[in-house]
Amino acid sequence: MALYYEPLDIENYEIRMLTILPPTNTHDSIVKCTLEKTSLIGPIKYVALSYCWGDPNITTTIFVNDIEVPVTVNLADALQRLRLLGVTRVWADALCINQSDRQEKSFQIRFMKHVYSKADETYSWLGWDGAERSKAAMVFLQTLLLTEEGGLPRGNSTVHTPGLNCKASQPTAIPTILEDLQPISIDDDHARANKCKRCLHELHHDALVEFFQRPYWKRRWIIQEIAVSPRVQIVCSGMRIALDEMKAATRRYRESGHWTAETETAYLFIDRISQLRRDYQADKQPSLCKSIAMTRESLSTDPRDSIFALLGICHDGPQLVPTPNYLQPLESIVVDISRALLRKKNYLEVVLISRLLENGSNPTPLPSWISERGTVEVAENSYANVNKQLGSWGSYAC
């Protein structure tokens, strides 16, 4: 029996909300919840879930309104973890939006910004795969904030502790971390007894790089979800850390002298998300063209999401794409955006946005006269001057 989705009242800003039911016993691992309609108008208490859907071919079963519903394993894991955290009401797109109704999906996209901005908190679920290394990285980030030195080696960081045969004794994994939902720190005595400070830092660094490279950070939809949320908790397996704490710890590590080119490359996706979040929270939303340029390497299954996933954080998004439509081909959407840009005399953006969106998720290189980084930097600063010069060459009509 399939889950029945009662139609939503768009004019009343209706959405659906999951209520996670408590387990019937301590061994009850199957998630049970109810799904009901509610309105974004007025006060409402809930959290929003941000996550990667995971492999659609690897599923498990949960119960929604007493009906068995197949969901991806990653979503089921996230709901289980939220239940352990005491979360009851949660918005999760895979279940709260009728995914088989393209018209509903198109309407709900316009509400996404409000869904995440009105949530008490957003939980960013990183998943179970590679959890031990990611938990170690999260512990390291917490340690950077809690201790004066942050567990970093002093002086010449290439020197191993004298008296230890590091090549022979260097461990291949960080000591097992007890699964706990509260912040914990590394057992320094255990660390000193088993490995040198340099070896420990190398393990921390490698774990941090892997943490920054998790698939979650590359997903295009999470950009808006994180950018508009007032508070974000990063959750991986049994560990969690607030996004603001993660950024503060990363900033401290960045300034320590131990930050490398490898770390910088791994951090690129998070860095761009952080920049877009800062801009949005400071009411300095970028243009759609700039946002697409900044997130060009992010991933989404549907090429139309290169546009739709960013509309809520762009100052010109609603004007360029008033109604997202999954029935409309990408090429047709780009034509409509180009016409809107021409009416605004934004000639340079017409060229750039067509090239940026070319081939959807497999973009071709930009023209030789503009660099990838230049697209991001020029977008807000110099477009006006170029458009003015282009406009002086003659008038254009759509």
PDB file of C-alpha atoms in Angstrom, residues 195-394:
ATOM      1  CA  LYS A 195      52.353   7.944  19.709  1.00  0.00           C
ATOM      2  CA  CYS A 196      54.373  11.082  19.237  1.00  0.00           C
ATOM      3  CA  LYS A 197      52.786  14.495  18.890  1.00  0.00           C
ATOM      4  CA  ARG A 198      53.720  14.721  15.215  1.00  0.00           C
ATOM      5  CA  CYS A 199      52.222  11.311  14.377  1.00  0.00           C
ATOM      6  CA  LEU A 200      49.022  12.224  16.202  1.00  0.00           C
ATOM      7  CA  HIS A 201      48.771  15.511  14.309  1.00  0.00           C
ATOM      8  CA  GLU A 202      49.276  13.758  10.965  1.00  0.00           C
ATOM      9  CA  LEU A 203      46.383  11.447  11.789  1.00  0.00           C
ATOM     10  CA  HIS A 204      44.235  14.406  12.816  1.00  0.00           C
ATOM     11  CA  HIS A 205      45.096  16.253   9.626  1.00  0.00           C
ATOM     12  CA  ASP A 206      44.264  13.268   7.416  1.00  0.00           C
ATOM     13  CA  ALA A 207      40.963  12.728   9.245  1.00  0.00           C
ATOM     14  CA  LEU A 208      40.111  16.411   8.827  1.00  0.00           C
ATOM     15  CA  VAL A 209      40.792  16.286   5.085  1.00  0.00           C
ATOM     16  CA  GLU A 210      38.494  13.264   4.742  1.00  0.00           C
ATOM     17  CA  PHE A 211      35.829  15.042   6.811  1.00  0.00           C
ATOM     18  CA  PHE A 212      35.967  18.100   4.516  1.00  0.00           C
ATOM     19  CA  GLN A 213      35.676  15.816   1.479  1.00  0.00           C
ATOM     20  CA  ARG A 214      32.549  13.958   2.586  1.00  0.00           C
ATOM     21  CA  PRO A 215      29.911  13.672  -0.185  1.00  0.00           C
ATOM     22  CA  TYR A 216      27.443  15.726   1.862  1.00  0.00           C
ATOM     23  CA  TRP A 217      29.397  18.957   1.366  1.00  0.00           C
ATOM     24  CA  LYS A 218      29.320  18.542  -2.431  1.00  0.00           C
ATOM     25  CA  ARG A 219      25.529  18.262  -2.670  1.00  0.00           C
ATOM     26  CA  ARG A 220      24.043  21.371  -4.300  1.00  0.00           C
ATOM     27  CA  TRP A 221      20.781  21.504  -2.338  1.00  0.00           C
ATOM     28  CA  ILE A 222      22.508  21.745   1.044  1.00  0.00           C
ATOM     29  CA  ILE A 223      23.901  25.172   0.093  1.00  0.00           C
ATOM     30  CA  GLN A 224      20.545  26.894   0.467  1.00  0.00           C
ATOM     31  CA  GLU A 225      19.568  24.676   3.408  1.00  0.00           C
ATOM     32  CA  ILE A 226      22.629  25.765   5.392  1.00  0.00           C
ATOM     33  CA  ALA A 227      22.720  29.368   4.166  1.00  0.00           C
ATOM     34  CA  VAL A 228      19.220  30.313   5.342  1.00  0.00           C
ATOM     35  CA  SER A 229      19.139  28.294   8.582  1.00  0.00           C
ATOM     36  CA  PRO A 230      19.565  30.305  11.795  1.00  0.00           C
ATOM     37  CA  ARG A 231      21.298  27.399  13.593  1.00  0.00           C
ATOM     38  CA  VAL A 232      22.977  24.317  12.139  1.00  0.00           C
ATOM     39  CA  GLN A 233      24.171  21.157  13.902  1.00  0.00           C
ATOM     40  CA  ILE A 234      26.589  18.868  12.063  1.00  0.00           C
ATOM     41  CA  VAL A 235      25.845  15.235  12.981  1.00  0.00           C
ATOM     42  CA  CYS A 236      27.895  12.200  12.018  1.00  0.00           C
ATOM     43  CA  SER A 237      27.138   8.842  13.594  1.00  0.00           C
ATOM     44  CA  GLY A 238      26.964   9.634  17.317  1.00  0.00           C
ATOM     45  CA  MET A 239      28.938  12.881  17.214  1.00  0.00           C
ATOM     46  CA  ARG A 240      27.693  16.418  16.651  1.00  0.00           C
ATOM     47  CA  ILE A 241      29.185  19.888  16.516  1.00  0.00           C
ATOM     48  CA  ALA A 242      27.558  23.234  15.841  1.00  0.00           C
ATOM     49  CA  LEU A 243      28.392  24.734  12.458  1.00  0.00           C
ATOM     50  CA  ASP A 244      29.601  27.966  14.074  1.00  0.00           C
ATOM     51  CA  GLU A 245      31.926  25.967  16.336  1.00  0.00           C
ATOM     52  CA  MET A 246      33.234  24.001  13.376  1.00  0.00           C
ATOM     53  CA  LYS A 247      33.984  27.220  11.499  1.00  0.00           C
ATOM     54  CA  ALA A 248      35.688  28.797  14.545  1.00  0.00           C
ATOM     55  CA  ALA A 249      37.866  25.716  15.049  1.00  0.00           C
ATOM     56  CA  THR A 250      38.709  25.583  11.354  1.00  0.00           C
ATOM     57  CA  ARG A 251      39.674  29.242  11.437  1.00  0.00           C
ATOM     58  CA  ARG A 252      41.997  28.542  14.379  1.00  0.00           C
ATOM     59  CA  TYR A 253      43.604  25.623  12.546  1.00  0.00           C
ATOM     60  CA  ARG A 254      43.919  27.735   9.414  1.00  0.00           C
ATOM     61  CA  GLU A 255      45.862  30.352  11.369  1.00  0.00           C
ATOM     62  CA  SER A 256      48.084  27.820  13.150  1.00  0.00           C
ATOM     63  CA  GLY A 257      50.554  27.283  10.325  1.00  0.00           C
ATOM     64  CA  HIS A 258      49.561  23.620   9.941  1.00  0.00           C
ATOM     65  CA  TRP A 259      47.026  24.353   7.187  1.00  0.00           C
ATOM     66  CA  THR A 260      48.280  22.939   3.878  1.00  0.00           C
ATOM     67  CA  ALA A 261      47.363  23.187   0.205  1.00  0.00           C
ATOM     68  CA  GLU A 262      45.707  19.784   0.574  1.00  0.00           C
ATOM     69  CA  THR A 263      43.543  21.082   3.423  1.00  0.00           C
ATOM     70  CA  GLU A 264      42.644  24.188   1.430  1.00  0.00           C
ATOM     71  CA  THR A 265      41.520  22.132  -1.567  1.00  0.00           C
ATOM     72  CA  ALA A 266      39.475  19.790   0.617  1.00  0.00           C
ATOM     73  CA  TYR A 267      37.825  22.748   2.370  1.00  0.00           C
ATOM     74  CA  LEU A 268      36.786  24.460  -0.871  1.00  0.00           C
ATOM     75  CA  PHE A 269      33.142  23.311  -0.886  1.00  0.00           C
ATOM     76  CA  ILE A 270      32.590  24.243   2.774  1.00  0.00           C
ATOM     77  CA  ASP A 271      34.322  27.571   2.219  1.00  0.00           C
ATOM     78  CA  ARG A 272      31.935  28.484  -0.605  1.00  0.00           C
ATOM     79  CA  ILE A 273      28.914  27.428   1.443  1.00  0.00           C
ATOM     80  CA  SER A 274      30.171  29.563   4.334  1.00  0.00           C
ATOM     81  CA  GLN A 275      30.615  32.580   2.059  1.00  0.00           C
ATOM     82  CA  LEU A 276      27.084  32.264   0.680  1.00  0.00           C
ATOM     83  CA  ARG A 277      25.740  31.826   4.219  1.00  0.00           C
ATOM     84  CA  ARG A 278      27.559  34.974   5.406  1.00  0.00           C
ATOM     85  CA  ASP A 279      26.210  36.949   2.455  1.00  0.00           C
ATOM     86  CA  TYR A 280      22.665  35.743   3.002  1.00  0.00           C
ATOM     87  CA  GLN A 281      22.689  36.334   6.770  1.00  0.00           C
ATOM     88  CA  ALA A 282      24.096  39.835   6.174  1.00  0.00           C
ATOM     89  CA  ASP A 283      21.314  40.550   3.656  1.00  0.00           C
ATOM     90  CA  LYS A 284      23.867  40.716   0.821  1.00  0.00           C
ATOM     91  CA  GLN A 285      22.413  38.009  -1.382  1.00  0.00           C
ATOM     92  CA  PRO A 286      24.431  37.441  -4.565  1.00  0.00           C
ATOM     93  CA  SER A 287      23.026  37.303  -8.081  1.00  0.00           C
ATOM     94  CA  LEU A 288      21.922  34.006  -9.573  1.00  0.00           C
ATOM     95  CA  CYS A 289      24.807  34.199 -12.041  1.00  0.00           C
ATOM     96  CA  LYS A 290      27.369  34.577  -9.266  1.00  0.00           C
ATOM     97  CA  SER A 291      25.792  31.788  -7.213  1.00  0.00           C
ATOM     98  CA  ILE A 292      25.858  29.397 -10.168  1.00  0.00           C
ATOM     99  CA  ALA A 293      29.502  30.286 -10.829  1.00  0.00           C
ATOM    100  CA  MET A 294      30.460  29.719  -7.183  1.00  0.00           C
ATOM    101  CA  THR A 295      28.704  26.345  -6.991  1.00  0.00           C
ATOM    102  CA  ARG A 296      29.535  25.075 -10.470  1.00  0.00           C
ATOM    103  CA  GLU A 297      31.350  22.030  -9.101  1.00  0.00           C
ATOM    104  CA  SER A 298      28.561  21.050  -6.702  1.00  0.00           C
ATOM    105  CA  LEU A 299      26.464  18.013  -7.540  1.00  0.00           C
ATOM    106  CA  SER A 300      22.784  17.370  -8.163  1.00  0.00           C
ATOM    107  CA  THR A 301      20.931  14.569  -9.913  1.00  0.00           C
ATOM    108  CA  ASP A 302      18.672  16.820 -11.982  1.00  0.00           C
ATOM    109  CA  PRO A 303      20.558  19.440 -14.071  1.00  0.00           C
ATOM    110  CA  ARG A 304      17.707  21.912 -13.469  1.00  0.00           C
ATOM    111  CA  ASP A 305      18.716  21.977  -9.828  1.00  0.00           C
ATOM    112  CA  SER A 306      21.820  23.923 -10.863  1.00  0.00           C
ATOM    113  CA  ILE A 307      19.306  26.784 -10.902  1.00  0.00           C
ATOM    114  CA  PHE A 308      16.401  25.711  -8.695  1.00  0.00           C
ATOM    115  CA  ALA A 309      18.575  24.811  -5.684  1.00  0.00           C
ATOM    116  CA  LEU A 310      19.964  28.368  -5.521  1.00  0.00           C
ATOM    117  CA  LEU A 311      16.882  30.529  -6.118  1.00  0.00           C
ATOM    118  CA  GLY A 312      16.189  31.113  -2.429  1.00  0.00           C
ATOM    119  CA  ILE A 313      19.577  32.701  -1.710  1.00  0.00           C
ATOM    120  CA  CYS A 314      19.793  35.020  -4.754  1.00  0.00           C
ATOM    121  CA  HIS A 315      18.454  38.571  -4.815  1.00  0.00           C
ATOM    122  CA  ASP A 316      17.250  38.152  -8.408  1.00  0.00           C
ATOM    123  CA  GLY A 317      16.107  34.520  -8.199  1.00  0.00           C
ATOM    124  CA  PRO A 318      12.325  35.142  -8.033  1.00  0.00           C
ATOM    125  CA  GLN A 319      12.533  37.654 -10.904  1.00  0.00           C
ATOM    126  CA  LEU A 320      14.517  35.365 -13.193  1.00  0.00           C
ATOM    127  CA  VAL A 321      12.629  32.161 -12.349  1.00  0.00           C
ATOM    128  CA  PRO A 322       9.208  33.103 -10.888  1.00  0.00           C
ATOM    129  CA  THR A 323       7.919  29.515 -10.977  1.00  0.00           C
ATOM    130  CA  PRO A 324      10.365  26.572 -10.976  1.00  0.00           C
ATOM    131  CA  ASN A 325       9.026  23.912 -13.293  1.00  0.00           C
ATOM    132  CA  TYR A 326      10.411  20.363 -13.472  1.00  0.00           C
ATOM    133  CA  LEU A 327       8.380  19.756 -16.620  1.00  0.00           C
ATOM    134  CA  GLN A 328      10.400  22.444 -18.444  1.00  0.00           C
ATOM    135  CA  PRO A 329      13.677  21.377 -20.130  1.00  0.00           C
ATOM    136  CA  LEU A 330      16.885  23.020 -18.902  1.00  0.00           C
ATOM    137  CA  GLU A 331      17.512  24.637 -22.292  1.00  0.00           C
ATOM    138  CA  SER A 332      14.100  26.324 -22.169  1.00  0.00           C
ATOM    139  CA  ILE A 333      14.739  27.552 -18.609  1.00  0.00           C
ATOM    140  CA  VAL A 334      18.059  29.084 -19.688  1.00  0.00           C
ATOM    141  CA  VAL A 335      16.316  30.836 -22.613  1.00  0.00           C
ATOM    142  CA  ASP A 336      13.722  32.324 -20.240  1.00  0.00           C
ATOM    143  CA  ILE A 337      16.454  33.498 -17.850  1.00  0.00           C
ATOM    144  CA  SER A 338      18.432  35.000 -20.738  1.00  0.00           C
ATOM    145  CA  ARG A 339      15.400  36.952 -21.927  1.00  0.00           C
ATOM    146  CA  ALA A 340      14.819  38.269 -18.417  1.00  0.00           C
ATOM    147  CA  LEU A 341      18.481  39.317 -18.169  1.00  0.00           C
ATOM    148  CA  LEU A 342      18.308  41.068 -21.540  1.00  0.00           C
ATOM    149  CA  ARG A 343      15.274  43.021 -20.408  1.00  0.00           C
ATOM    150  CA  LYS A 344      17.372  44.156 -17.442  1.00  0.00           C
ATOM    151  CA  LYS A 345      20.277  44.954 -19.835  1.00  0.00           C
ATOM    152  CA  ASN A 346      22.494  42.410 -18.076  1.00  0.00           C
ATOM    153  CA  TYR A 347      24.233  41.388 -21.302  1.00  0.00           C
ATOM    154  CA  LEU A 348      27.355  39.806 -19.802  1.00  0.00           C
ATOM    155  CA  GLU A 349      25.311  37.553 -17.532  1.00  0.00           C
ATOM    156  CA  VAL A 350      23.469  36.235 -20.602  1.00  0.00           C
ATOM    157  CA  VAL A 351      26.755  34.945 -22.008  1.00  0.00           C
ATOM    158  CA  LEU A 352      28.028  33.608 -18.710  1.00  0.00           C
ATOM    159  CA  ILE A 353      24.884  31.903 -17.484  1.00  0.00           C
ATOM    160  CA  SER A 354      24.475  30.069 -20.798  1.00  0.00           C
ATOM    161  CA  ARG A 355      28.042  28.781 -20.592  1.00  0.00           C
ATOM    162  CA  LEU A 356      27.883  28.023 -16.870  1.00  0.00           C
ATOM    163  CA  LEU A 357      24.821  25.841 -17.362  1.00  0.00           C
ATOM    164  CA  GLU A 358      25.987  24.199 -20.559  1.00  0.00           C
ATOM    165  CA  ASN A 359      25.689  20.407 -20.424  1.00  0.00           C
ATOM    166  CA  GLY A 360      24.131  20.549 -16.952  1.00  0.00           C
ATOM    167  CA  SER A 361      26.319  18.672 -14.488  1.00  0.00           C
ATOM    168  CA  ASN A 362      29.189  18.316 -16.995  1.00  0.00           C
ATOM    169  CA  PRO A 363      30.141  21.931 -17.714  1.00  0.00           C
ATOM    170  CA  THR A 364      32.588  22.869 -20.421  1.00  0.00           C
ATOM    171  CA  PRO A 365      35.405  25.338 -19.750  1.00  0.00           C
ATOM    172  CA  LEU A 366      34.574  29.025 -19.667  1.00  0.00           C
ATOM    173  CA  PRO A 367      35.752  31.328 -22.468  1.00  0.00           C
ATOM    174  CA  SER A 368      39.478  32.034 -22.456  1.00  0.00           C
ATOM    175  CA  TRP A 369      38.877  35.707 -21.668  1.00  0.00           C
ATOM    176  CA  ILE A 370      37.528  34.974 -18.200  1.00  0.00           C
ATOM    177  CA  SER A 371      38.792  32.642 -15.498  1.00  0.00           C
ATOM    178  CA  GLU A 372      36.680  30.397 -13.279  1.00  0.00           C
ATOM    179  CA  ARG A 373      37.638  32.433 -10.214  1.00  0.00           C
ATOM    180  CA  GLY A 374      37.153  35.636 -12.160  1.00  0.00           C
ATOM    181  CA  THR A 375      33.531  34.713 -12.781  1.00  0.00           C
ATOM    182  CA  VAL A 376      32.930  34.661  -9.052  1.00  0.00           C
ATOM    183  CA  GLU A 377      34.852  37.828  -8.270  1.00  0.00           C
ATOM    184  CA  VAL A 378      33.682  39.909 -11.209  1.00  0.00           C
ATOM    185  CA  ALA A 379      30.018  38.964 -10.898  1.00  0.00           C
ATOM    186  CA  GLU A 380      29.059  41.612  -8.374  1.00  0.00           C
ATOM    187  CA  ASN A 381      31.787  44.213  -8.890  1.00  0.00           C
ATOM    188  CA  SER A 382      32.270  44.767 -12.593  1.00  0.00           C
ATOM    189  CA  TYR A 383      29.236  43.408 -14.424  1.00  0.00           C
ATOM    190  CA  ALA A 384      27.530  46.795 -14.296  1.00  0.00           C
ATOM    191  CA  ASN A 385      30.435  48.522 -16.068  1.00  0.00           C
ATOM    192  CA  VAL A 386      30.693  45.838 -18.757  1.00  0.00           C
ATOM    193  CA  ASN A 387      26.923  45.864 -19.296  1.00  0.00           C
ATOM    194  CA  LYS A 388      26.991  49.636 -19.652  1.00  0.00           C
ATOM    195  CA  GLN A 389      29.722  49.419 -22.284  1.00  0.00           C
ATOM    196  CA  LEU A 390      27.896  46.652 -24.153  1.00  0.00           C
ATOM    197  CA  GLY A 391      24.675  48.634 -23.993  1.00  0.00           C
ATOM    198  CA  SER A 392      26.385  51.603 -25.585  1.00  0.00           C
ATOM    199  CA  TRP A 393      27.064  49.533 -28.716  1.00  0.00           C
ATOM    200  CA  GLY A 394      23.389  49.425 -29.562  1.00  0.00           C
TER     201      GLY A 394
END
